Coordinates of C-alpha atoms and ligand atoms in Angstrom, one line a residue:
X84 CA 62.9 76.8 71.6
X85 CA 66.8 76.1 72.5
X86 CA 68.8 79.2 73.4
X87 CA 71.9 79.6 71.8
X88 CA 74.3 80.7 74.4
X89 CA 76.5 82.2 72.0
X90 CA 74.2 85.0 71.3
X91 CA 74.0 86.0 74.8
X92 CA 76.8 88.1 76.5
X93 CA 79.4 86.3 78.6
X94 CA 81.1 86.9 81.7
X95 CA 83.9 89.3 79.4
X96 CA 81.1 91.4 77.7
X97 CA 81.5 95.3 77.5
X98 CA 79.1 97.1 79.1
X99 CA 77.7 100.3 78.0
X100 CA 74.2 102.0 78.4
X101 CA 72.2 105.1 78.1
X102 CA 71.9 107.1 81.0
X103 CA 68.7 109.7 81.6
X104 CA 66.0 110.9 83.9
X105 CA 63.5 109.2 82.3
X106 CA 65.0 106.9 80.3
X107 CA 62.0 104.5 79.3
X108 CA 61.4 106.3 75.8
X109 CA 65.1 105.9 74.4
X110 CA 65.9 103.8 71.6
X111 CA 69.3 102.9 72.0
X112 CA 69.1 100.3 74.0
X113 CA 67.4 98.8 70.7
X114 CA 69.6 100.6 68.2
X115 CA 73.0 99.3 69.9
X116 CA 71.5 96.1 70.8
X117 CA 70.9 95.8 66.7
X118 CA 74.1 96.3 65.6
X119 CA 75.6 93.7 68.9
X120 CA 73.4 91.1 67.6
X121 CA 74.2 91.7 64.1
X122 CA 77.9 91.8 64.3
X123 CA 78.0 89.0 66.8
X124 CA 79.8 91.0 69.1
X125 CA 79.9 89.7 73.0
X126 CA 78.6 93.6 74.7
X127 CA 75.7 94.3 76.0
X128 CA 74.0 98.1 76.1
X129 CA 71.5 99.0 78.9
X130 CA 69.0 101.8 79.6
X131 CA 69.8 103.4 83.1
X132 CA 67.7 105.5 85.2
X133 CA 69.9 108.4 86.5
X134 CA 68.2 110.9 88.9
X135 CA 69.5 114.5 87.8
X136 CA 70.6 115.0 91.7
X137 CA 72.9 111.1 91.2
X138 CA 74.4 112.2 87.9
X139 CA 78.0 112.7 89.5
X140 CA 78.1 109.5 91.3
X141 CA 76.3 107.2 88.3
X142 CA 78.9 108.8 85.8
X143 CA 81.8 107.8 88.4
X144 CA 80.4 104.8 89.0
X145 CA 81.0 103.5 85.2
X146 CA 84.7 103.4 86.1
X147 CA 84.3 101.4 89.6
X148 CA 82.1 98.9 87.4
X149 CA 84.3 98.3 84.4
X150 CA 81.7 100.1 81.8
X151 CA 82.8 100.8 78.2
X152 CA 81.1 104.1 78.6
X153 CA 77.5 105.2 78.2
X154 CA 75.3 107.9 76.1
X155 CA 73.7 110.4 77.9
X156 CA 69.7 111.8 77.2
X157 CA 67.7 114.6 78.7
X158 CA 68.0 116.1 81.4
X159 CA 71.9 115.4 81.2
X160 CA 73.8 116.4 78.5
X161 CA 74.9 119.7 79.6
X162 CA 75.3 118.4 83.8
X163 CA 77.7 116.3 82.5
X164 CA 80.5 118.3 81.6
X165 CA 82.1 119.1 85.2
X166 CA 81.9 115.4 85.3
X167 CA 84.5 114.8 82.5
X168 CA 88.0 114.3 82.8
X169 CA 88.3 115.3 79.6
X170 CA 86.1 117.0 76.9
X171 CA 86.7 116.7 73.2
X172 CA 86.8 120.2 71.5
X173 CA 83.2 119.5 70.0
X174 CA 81.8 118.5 73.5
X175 CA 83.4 121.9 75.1
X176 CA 82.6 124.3 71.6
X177 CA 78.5 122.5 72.2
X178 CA 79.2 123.0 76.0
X179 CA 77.1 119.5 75.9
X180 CA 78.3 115.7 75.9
X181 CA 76.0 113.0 74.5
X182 CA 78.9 110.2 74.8
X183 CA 81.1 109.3 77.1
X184 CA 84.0 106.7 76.8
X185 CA 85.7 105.3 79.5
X186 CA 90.0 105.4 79.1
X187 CA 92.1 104.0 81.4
X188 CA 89.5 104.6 84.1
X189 CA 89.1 108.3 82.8
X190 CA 86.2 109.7 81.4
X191 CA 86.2 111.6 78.1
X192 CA 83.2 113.5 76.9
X193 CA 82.4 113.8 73.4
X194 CA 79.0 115.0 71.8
X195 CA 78.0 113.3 68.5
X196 CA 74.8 114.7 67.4
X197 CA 76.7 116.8 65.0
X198 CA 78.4 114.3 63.2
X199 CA 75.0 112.2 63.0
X200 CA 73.4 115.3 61.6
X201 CA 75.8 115.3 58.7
X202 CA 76.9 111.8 58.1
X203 CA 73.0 111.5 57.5
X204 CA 72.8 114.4 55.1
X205 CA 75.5 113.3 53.0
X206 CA 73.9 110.2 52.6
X207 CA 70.5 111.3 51.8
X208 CA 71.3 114.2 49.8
X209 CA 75.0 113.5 48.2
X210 CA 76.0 116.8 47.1
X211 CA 73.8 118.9 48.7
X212 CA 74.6 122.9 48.0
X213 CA 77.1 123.2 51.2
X214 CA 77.9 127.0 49.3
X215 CA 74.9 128.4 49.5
X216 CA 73.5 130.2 52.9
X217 CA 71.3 127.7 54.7
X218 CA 68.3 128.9 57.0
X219 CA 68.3 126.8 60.3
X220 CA 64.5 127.0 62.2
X221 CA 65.3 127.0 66.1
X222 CA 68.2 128.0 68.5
X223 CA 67.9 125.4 70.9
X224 CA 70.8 122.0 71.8
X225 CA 70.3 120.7 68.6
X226 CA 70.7 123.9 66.1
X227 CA 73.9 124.5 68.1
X228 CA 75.4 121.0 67.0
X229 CA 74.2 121.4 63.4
X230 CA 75.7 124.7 63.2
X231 CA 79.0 123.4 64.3
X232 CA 78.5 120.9 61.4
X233 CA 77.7 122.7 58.8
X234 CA 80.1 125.6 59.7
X235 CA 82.6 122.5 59.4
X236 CA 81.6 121.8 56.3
X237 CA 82.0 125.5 54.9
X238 CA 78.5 126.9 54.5
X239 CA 79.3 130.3 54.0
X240 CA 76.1 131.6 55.9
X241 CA 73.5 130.6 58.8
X242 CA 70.7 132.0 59.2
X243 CA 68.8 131.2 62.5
X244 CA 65.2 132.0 62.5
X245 CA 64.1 131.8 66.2
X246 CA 61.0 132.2 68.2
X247 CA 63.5 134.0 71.0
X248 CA 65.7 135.9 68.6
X249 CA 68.6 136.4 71.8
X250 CA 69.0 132.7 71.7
X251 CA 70.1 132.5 68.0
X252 CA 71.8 136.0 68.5
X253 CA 73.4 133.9 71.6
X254 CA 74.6 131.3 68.9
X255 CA 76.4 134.1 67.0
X256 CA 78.4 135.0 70.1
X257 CA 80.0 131.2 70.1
X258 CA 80.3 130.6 66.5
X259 CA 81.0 134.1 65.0
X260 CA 79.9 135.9 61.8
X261 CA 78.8 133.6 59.6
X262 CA 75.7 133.4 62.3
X263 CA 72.8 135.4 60.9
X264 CA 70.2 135.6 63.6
X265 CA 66.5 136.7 61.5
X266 CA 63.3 137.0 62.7
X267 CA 61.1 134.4 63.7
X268 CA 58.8 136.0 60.7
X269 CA 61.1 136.2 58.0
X270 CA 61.9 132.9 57.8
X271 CA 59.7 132.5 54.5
X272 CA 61.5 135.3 53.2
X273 CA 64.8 133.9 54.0
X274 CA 64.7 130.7 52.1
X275 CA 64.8 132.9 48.4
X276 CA 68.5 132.2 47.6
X277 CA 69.0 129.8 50.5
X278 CA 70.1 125.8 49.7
X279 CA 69.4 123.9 52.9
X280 CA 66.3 124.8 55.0
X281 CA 66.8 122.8 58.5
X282 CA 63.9 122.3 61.0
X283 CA 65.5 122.3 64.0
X284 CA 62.5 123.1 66.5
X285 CA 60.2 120.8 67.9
X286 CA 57.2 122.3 66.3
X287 CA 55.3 119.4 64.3
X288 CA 56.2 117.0 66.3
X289 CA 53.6 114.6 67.1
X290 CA 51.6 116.2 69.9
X291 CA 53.4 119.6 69.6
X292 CA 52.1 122.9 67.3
X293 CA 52.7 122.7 63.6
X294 CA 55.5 124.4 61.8
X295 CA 54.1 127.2 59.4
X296 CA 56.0 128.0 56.8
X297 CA 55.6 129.2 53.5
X298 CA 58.0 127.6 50.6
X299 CA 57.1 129.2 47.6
X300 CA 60.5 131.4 47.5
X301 CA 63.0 128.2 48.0
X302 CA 64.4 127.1 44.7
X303 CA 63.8 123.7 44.2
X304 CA 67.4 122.3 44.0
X305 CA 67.5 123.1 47.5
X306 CA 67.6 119.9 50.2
X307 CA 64.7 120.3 53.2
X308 CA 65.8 118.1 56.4
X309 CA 63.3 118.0 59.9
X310 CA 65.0 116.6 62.4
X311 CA 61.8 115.5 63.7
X312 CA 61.4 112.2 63.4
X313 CA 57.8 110.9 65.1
X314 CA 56.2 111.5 62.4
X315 CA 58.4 110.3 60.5
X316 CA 57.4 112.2 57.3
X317 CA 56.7 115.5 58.7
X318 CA 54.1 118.2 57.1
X319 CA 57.2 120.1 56.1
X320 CA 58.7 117.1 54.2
X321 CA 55.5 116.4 52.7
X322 CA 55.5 120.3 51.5
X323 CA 59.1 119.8 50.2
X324 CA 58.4 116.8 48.3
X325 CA 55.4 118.2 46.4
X326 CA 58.1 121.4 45.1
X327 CA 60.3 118.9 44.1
X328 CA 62.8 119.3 47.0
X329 CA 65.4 116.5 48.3
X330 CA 64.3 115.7 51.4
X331 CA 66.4 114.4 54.6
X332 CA 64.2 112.8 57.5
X333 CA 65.0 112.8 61.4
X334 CA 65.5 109.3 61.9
X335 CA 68.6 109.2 60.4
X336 CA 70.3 111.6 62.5
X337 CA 69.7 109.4 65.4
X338 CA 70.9 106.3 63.7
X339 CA 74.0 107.8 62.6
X340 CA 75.0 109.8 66.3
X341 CA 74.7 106.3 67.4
X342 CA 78.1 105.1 65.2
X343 CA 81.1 106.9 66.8
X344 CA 80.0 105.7 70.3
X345 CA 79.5 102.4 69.0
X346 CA 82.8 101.9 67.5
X347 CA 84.7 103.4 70.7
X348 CA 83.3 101.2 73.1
X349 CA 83.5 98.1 71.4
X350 CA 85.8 98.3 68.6
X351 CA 84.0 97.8 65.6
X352 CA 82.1 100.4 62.9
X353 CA 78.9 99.7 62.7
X354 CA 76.4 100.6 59.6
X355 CA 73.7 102.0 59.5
X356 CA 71.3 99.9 56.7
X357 CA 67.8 100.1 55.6
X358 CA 67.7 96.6 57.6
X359 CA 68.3 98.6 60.8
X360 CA 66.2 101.6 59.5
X361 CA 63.2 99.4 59.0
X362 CA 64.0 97.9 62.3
X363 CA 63.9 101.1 64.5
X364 CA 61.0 102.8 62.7
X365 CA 58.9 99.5 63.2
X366 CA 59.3 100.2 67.2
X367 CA 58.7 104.1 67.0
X368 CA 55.3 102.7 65.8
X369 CA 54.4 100.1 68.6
Ligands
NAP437 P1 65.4 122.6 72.7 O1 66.8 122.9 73.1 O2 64.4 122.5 73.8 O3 65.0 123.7 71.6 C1 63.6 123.7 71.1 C2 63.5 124.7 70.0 O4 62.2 124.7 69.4 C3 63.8 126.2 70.4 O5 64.5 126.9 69.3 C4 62.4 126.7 70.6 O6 62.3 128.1 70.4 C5 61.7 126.1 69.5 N1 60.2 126.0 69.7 C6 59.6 125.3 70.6 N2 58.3 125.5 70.6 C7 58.1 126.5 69.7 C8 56.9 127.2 69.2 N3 55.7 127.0 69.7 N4 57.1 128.2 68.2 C9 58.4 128.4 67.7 N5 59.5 127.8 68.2 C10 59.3 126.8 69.1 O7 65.3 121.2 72.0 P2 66.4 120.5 71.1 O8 67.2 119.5 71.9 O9 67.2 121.5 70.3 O10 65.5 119.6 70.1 C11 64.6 120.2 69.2 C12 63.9 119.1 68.4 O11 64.8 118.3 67.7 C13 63.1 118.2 69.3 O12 61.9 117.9 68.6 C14 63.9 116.9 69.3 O13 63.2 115.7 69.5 C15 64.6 116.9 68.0 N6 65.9 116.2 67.9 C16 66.1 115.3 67.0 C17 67.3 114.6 67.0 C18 67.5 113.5 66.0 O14 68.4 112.7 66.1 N7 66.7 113.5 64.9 C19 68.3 115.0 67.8 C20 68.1 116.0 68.7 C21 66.9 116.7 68.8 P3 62.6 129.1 71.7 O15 64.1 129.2 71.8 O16 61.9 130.4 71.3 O17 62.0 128.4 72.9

């Protein structure tokens, strides 16, 4: 079969990647490579092995090789942020950067997984009760983002149900008093005049322990989004559905973070459709 060159990047392609320690399991290099293919755009987006102990020099080295910027993965969100030239005031309030840009050969941190959080909520759930308390399951990276988000968006009231109750009582000390740190088992409890229950843990993940949880006190106008996504229709979602709950899967969150990086590094908004939805959850089953 012919190649068409034109699809292929050219000697004045932008270069950006992912950068993690290991990176193997990352969809990005898929999700960006999507949305370059589909918008015809001459970039190219790579996966790149970072050793924690090389994090310092890979990060410099984006500017010495003309990158657009990269993404970063576990173990380096938080390592990154001495690295920074400069932070956004979401990357410093998260004290984590998931994205960084590359600006007149400075690097500017930024963490996205907030935005992706929303943007997908608003999509799956239009109107979802933003002013009513919401109970979030878990205290770890990702509950901090969401809590930035949905404190954006005026929730008047957290609550953070965590296994280690100092780490969500940690969370109130950087977001303030609209923090409720509960007990891990109250959370059932906590749901009865909640809108928004968020699993935010890693419990029923594939391979991990299931997440108990009882929903028989959450009224069902209420909106139910895992952030799991492998499965992609969690026990918990399942439960939802069957009281007649909106639901909000995983997936989208991690299409959605994806956007703002996208755009910054090669200029142009990309979508997030049930074309590229279809794509990505396709490979999370190979
Ligand atoms: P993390 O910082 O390691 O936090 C893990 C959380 O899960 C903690 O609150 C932890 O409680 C809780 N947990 C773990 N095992 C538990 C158990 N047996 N019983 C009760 N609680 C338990 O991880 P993270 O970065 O926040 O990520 C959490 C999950 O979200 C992961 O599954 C990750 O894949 C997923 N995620 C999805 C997206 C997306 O785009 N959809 C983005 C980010 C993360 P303790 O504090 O007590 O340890």
């Amino acid at each position: 079969m012919p190649v068409d060159l034109d699809s292929l990047p050219s000697g004045a392609a932008r270069v950006a990647g992912v950068m993690g320690w290991p990176v193997h399991h990352s969809r990005s290099p898929r999700l960006h490579g999507y949305w370059l293919r589909e918008l015809r755009i001459d970039g190219l987006y790579i996966p790149l092995p970072v050793r924690p102990d090389r994090l310092g020099s890979a990060l410099s080295a984006l500017r010495d090789l003309g990158f657009a910027g990269c993404n970063l993965t576990i173990p380096h969100k938080e390592a990154a942020l001495e690295f920074m030239d400069e932070l956004s005031e979401t990357a410093q309030r998260l004290g984590a950067v998931n994205t960084v840009v590359v600006q007149d050969g400075r690097l500017y941190g930024d963490n996205s997984d907030g935005f992706g959080f929303a943007a997908h909520l608003e999509a799956a759930a239009p109107g979802w009760p933003a002013d009513r308390p919401a109970l979030v399951l878990g205290a770890g990276g990702a509950a901090r983002a969401i809590c930035n988000a949905l404190l954006d968006r005026g929730v008047p009231e957290i609550r953070i149900a965590n296994r280690t109750l100092a780490k969500a009582e940690a969370l109130r000390q950087v977001f303030g008093e609209r923090i409720q740190p509960v007990p891990w088992n109250t959370r059932d409890a906590e749901l009865a005049d909640a809108g928004l229950l968020v699993n935010s843990t890693s419990l029923g993940m594939t391979g991990q322990n299931p997440l108990e949880i009882n929903l028989k006190q959450f009224s069902a106008d209420g909106v139910v989004y895992d952030i799991v996504y492998a499965p992609l229709q969690t026990d918990l979602l399942t439960q939802a559905a069957a009281r007649g709950c909106r639901t909000v899967d995983g997936l989208g969150m991690l299409l959605h973070q994806a956007r703002p990086a996208f755009a910054a590094w090669f200029g142009v908004e990309p979508e997030v459709t049930d074309a590229l939805r279809a794509a990505i959850v396709q490979d999370l089953m190979q």
